[in-house]
Amino acid sequence: MKSMLQPLTASMMRRVGRRVPTPQHIWVYWRCDGRDDIARVRNMSVGGVFIETRSPKKIGAMTNLHFLVQEGAIRADATVRHAKEGQGMGLKFTAVREEDRKNLISLMARLRAV
């Protein structure tokens, strides 16, 4: 069975740009090492996201993310790039579902317009 997740392309990575602060109402459901949780998104870019959690995972840990925002579902795999105990962790997207990429780009456009 072919995976629905597709690696980010070089052209997408070139467009990553700066992270944009997010409003209080952006949340993500995430799974890592058998733990499921919901977290507020502090900031994000097309290439990654920083989520608030008191117990961040170790650098290099693989996570699975599910955003439900007004643009529609965004599902992605990500790797923990940095962690701040008691604050949260920075995640780098490693793959985004092909059908969700347009939603991610639309979400970033909305956040940048604020």
PDB file of C-alpha atoms in Angstrom:
ATOM      1  CA  MET A   1       0.000   0.000   0.000  1.00  0.00           C
ATOM      2  CA  LYS A   2       1.431   3.371  -1.018  1.00  0.00           C
ATOM      3  CA  SER A   3       1.933   5.891   1.780  1.00  0.00           C
ATOM      4  CA  MET A   4      -0.258   8.975   1.606  1.00  0.00           C
ATOM      5  CA  LEU A   5       2.538  11.025   3.180  1.00  0.00           C
ATOM      6  CA  GLN A   6       4.952  12.592   0.730  1.00  0.00           C
ATOM      7  CA  PRO A   7       8.378  14.036   1.552  1.00  0.00           C
ATOM      8  CA  LEU A   8       8.688  17.782   1.381  1.00  0.00           C
ATOM      9  CA  THR A   9      10.200  18.825  -1.938  1.00  0.00           C
ATOM     10  CA  ALA A  10      13.275  21.005  -2.317  1.00  0.00           C
ATOM     11  CA  SER A  11      11.110  23.835  -3.650  1.00  0.00           C
ATOM     12  CA  MET A  12       8.866  23.645  -0.571  1.00  0.00           C
ATOM     13  CA  MET A  13      11.906  23.766   1.712  1.00  0.00           C
ATOM     14  CA  ARG A  14      13.248  26.864  -0.086  1.00  0.00           C
ATOM     15  CA  ARG A  15       9.945  28.602   0.670  1.00  0.00           C
ATOM     16  CA  VAL A  16      10.027  27.734   4.377  1.00  0.00           C
ATOM     17  CA  GLY A  17      10.773  31.300   5.416  1.00  0.00           C
ATOM     18  CA  ARG A  18      10.443  32.643   8.918  1.00  0.00           C
ATOM     19  CA  ARG A  19       8.194  31.270  11.578  1.00  0.00           C
ATOM     20  CA  VAL A  20       4.986  33.175  12.177  1.00  0.00           C
ATOM     21  CA  PRO A  21       3.492  33.604  15.673  1.00  0.00           C
ATOM     22  CA  THR A  22       0.101  31.929  15.868  1.00  0.00           C
ATOM     23  CA  PRO A  23      -3.076  33.109  17.589  1.00  0.00           C
ATOM     24  CA  GLN A  24      -4.232  31.330  20.749  1.00  0.00           C
ATOM     25  CA  HIS A  25      -6.738  29.209  18.817  1.00  0.00           C
ATOM     26  CA  ILE A  26      -4.294  27.116  16.747  1.00  0.00           C
ATOM     27  CA  TRP A  27      -3.977  23.638  18.297  1.00  0.00           C
ATOM     28  CA  VAL A  28      -2.539  20.335  17.147  1.00  0.00           C
ATOM     29  CA  TYR A  29      -3.164  16.716  18.114  1.00  0.00           C
ATOM     30  CA  TRP A  30       0.190  14.927  18.251  1.00  0.00           C
ATOM     31  CA  ARG A  31       1.525  11.444  18.866  1.00  0.00           C
ATOM     32  CA  CYS A  32       5.053  10.436  19.850  1.00  0.00           C
ATOM     33  CA  ASP A  33       6.455   7.318  21.520  1.00  0.00           C
ATOM     34  CA  GLY A  34       2.976   5.991  22.312  1.00  0.00           C
ATOM     35  CA  ARG A  35       1.825   9.254  23.882  1.00  0.00           C
ATOM     36  CA  ASP A  36      -1.127  11.180  22.469  1.00  0.00           C
ATOM     37  CA  ASP A  37      -1.633  14.797  23.417  1.00  0.00           C
ATOM     38  CA  ILE A  38      -3.104  18.109  22.306  1.00  0.00           C
ATOM     39  CA  ALA A  39      -0.950  21.225  22.316  1.00  0.00           C
ATOM     40  CA  ARG A  40      -1.163  24.892  21.456  1.00  0.00           C
ATOM     41  CA  VAL A  41       0.916  25.945  18.483  1.00  0.00           C
ATOM     42  CA  ARG A  42       3.133  28.886  19.461  1.00  0.00           C
ATOM     43  CA  ASN A  43       4.578  29.558  15.998  1.00  0.00           C
ATOM     44  CA  MET A  44       4.950  27.816  12.664  1.00  0.00           C
ATOM     45  CA  SER A  45       6.280  27.917   9.139  1.00  0.00           C
ATOM     46  CA  VAL A  46       5.788  25.723   6.091  1.00  0.00           C
ATOM     47  CA  GLY A  47       8.777  23.711   7.340  1.00  0.00           C
ATOM     48  CA  GLY A  48       7.945  23.253  11.002  1.00  0.00           C
ATOM     49  CA  VAL A  49       6.152  24.207  14.173  1.00  0.00           C
ATOM     50  CA  PHE A  50       6.808  24.963  17.848  1.00  0.00           C
ATOM     51  CA  ILE A  51       4.248  23.419  20.193  1.00  0.00           C
ATOM     52  CA  GLU A  52       3.768  24.019  23.903  1.00  0.00           C
ATOM     53  CA  THR A  53       4.230  20.999  26.159  1.00  0.00           C
ATOM     54  CA  ARG A  54       5.607  20.638  29.683  1.00  0.00           C
ATOM     55  CA  SER A  55       7.305  17.356  28.760  1.00  0.00           C
ATOM     56  CA  PRO A  56       8.977  17.658  25.370  1.00  0.00           C
ATOM     57  CA  LYS A  57      10.358  14.572  23.659  1.00  0.00           C
ATOM     58  CA  LYS A  58      14.037  13.935  22.973  1.00  0.00           C
ATOM     59  CA  ILE A  59      15.728  15.528  19.979  1.00  0.00           C
ATOM     60  CA  GLY A  60      15.376  13.227  16.983  1.00  0.00           C
ATOM     61  CA  ALA A  61      12.093  11.650  18.132  1.00  0.00           C
ATOM     62  CA  MET A  62       9.545  11.133  15.350  1.00  0.00           C
ATOM     63  CA  THR A  63       6.075  12.634  15.817  1.00  0.00           C
ATOM     64  CA  ASN A  64       2.787  12.529  13.973  1.00  0.00           C
ATOM     65  CA  LEU A  65       0.721  15.733  13.836  1.00  0.00           C
ATOM     66  CA  HIS A  66      -2.934  16.426  13.024  1.00  0.00           C
ATOM     67  CA  PHE A  67      -4.073  20.042  12.708  1.00  0.00           C
ATOM     68  CA  LEU A  68      -7.742  20.857  12.349  1.00  0.00           C
ATOM     69  CA  VAL A  69      -8.004  24.444  11.236  1.00  0.00           C
ATOM     70  CA  GLN A  70     -10.504  26.413   9.168  1.00  0.00           C
ATOM     71  CA  GLU A  71      -8.449  25.653   6.032  1.00  0.00           C
ATOM     72  CA  GLY A  72      -9.083  21.916   6.560  1.00  0.00           C
ATOM     73  CA  ALA A  73      -7.131  18.946   7.870  1.00  0.00           C
ATOM     74  CA  ILE A  74      -3.328  19.042   7.850  1.00  0.00           C
ATOM     75  CA  ARG A  75      -1.538  15.782   8.687  1.00  0.00           C
ATOM     76  CA  ALA A  76       2.229  15.605   8.908  1.00  0.00           C
ATOM     77  CA  ASP A  77       5.175  13.646  10.218  1.00  0.00           C
ATOM     78  CA  ALA A  78       7.853  15.634  12.025  1.00  0.00           C
ATOM     79  CA  THR A  79      11.113  15.260  13.925  1.00  0.00           C
ATOM     80  CA  VAL A  80      11.945  16.967  17.215  1.00  0.00           C
ATOM     81  CA  ARG A  81      14.707  19.496  16.423  1.00  0.00           C
ATOM     82  CA  HIS A  82      14.925  21.283  19.785  1.00  0.00           C
ATOM     83  CA  ALA A  83      13.238  21.053  23.167  1.00  0.00           C
ATOM     84  CA  LYS A  84      12.794  23.403  26.119  1.00  0.00           C
ATOM     85  CA  GLU A  85      11.792  21.603  29.307  1.00  0.00           C
ATOM     86  CA  GLY A  86       8.576  23.051  30.713  1.00  0.00           C
ATOM     87  CA  GLN A  87       7.956  25.098  27.544  1.00  0.00           C
ATOM     88  CA  GLY A  88       7.735  22.998  24.408  1.00  0.00           C
ATOM     89  CA  MET A  89       9.500  21.639  21.381  1.00  0.00           C
ATOM     90  CA  GLY A  90      10.373  22.662  17.861  1.00  0.00           C
ATOM     91  CA  LEU A  91       9.385  20.157  15.198  1.00  0.00           C
ATOM     92  CA  LYS A  92      10.637  19.967  11.618  1.00  0.00           C
ATOM     93  CA  PHE A  93       8.115  18.590   9.131  1.00  0.00           C
ATOM     94  CA  THR A  94       9.515  15.543   7.339  1.00  0.00           C
ATOM     95  CA  ALA A  95       6.391  14.681   5.336  1.00  0.00           C
ATOM     96  CA  VAL A  96       2.981  16.256   4.738  1.00  0.00           C
ATOM     97  CA  ARG A  97       0.060  14.388   3.202  1.00  0.00           C
ATOM     98  CA  GLU A  98      -0.156  15.389  -0.427  1.00  0.00           C
ATOM     99  CA  GLU A  99      -3.834  16.288  -0.188  1.00  0.00           C
ATOM    100  CA  ASP A 100      -3.116  18.506   2.865  1.00  0.00           C
ATOM    101  CA  ARG A 101      -0.301  20.636   1.392  1.00  0.00           C
ATOM    102  CA  LYS A 102      -2.682  23.232  -0.038  1.00  0.00           C
ATOM    103  CA  ASN A 103      -4.300  23.569   3.401  1.00  0.00           C
ATOM    104  CA  LEU A 104      -0.884  24.166   5.007  1.00  0.00           C
ATOM    105  CA  ILE A 105      -0.006  26.832   2.440  1.00  0.00           C
ATOM    106  CA  SER A 106      -3.412  28.489   2.932  1.00  0.00           C
ATOM    107  CA  LEU A 107      -3.001  28.455   6.721  1.00  0.00           C
ATOM    108  CA  MET A 108       0.426  30.101   6.431  1.00  0.00           C
ATOM    109  CA  ALA A 109      -0.993  32.782   4.122  1.00  0.00           C
ATOM    110  CA  ARG A 110      -3.746  33.530   6.653  1.00  0.00           C
ATOM    111  CA  LEU A 111      -1.300  33.722   9.558  1.00  0.00           C
ATOM    112  CA  ARG A 112       1.062  36.026   7.663  1.00  0.00           C
ATOM    113  CA  ALA A 113      -1.847  38.350   6.806  1.00  0.00           C
ATOM    114  CA  VAL A 114      -2.674  38.917  10.496  1.00  0.00           C
TER     115      VAL A 114
END
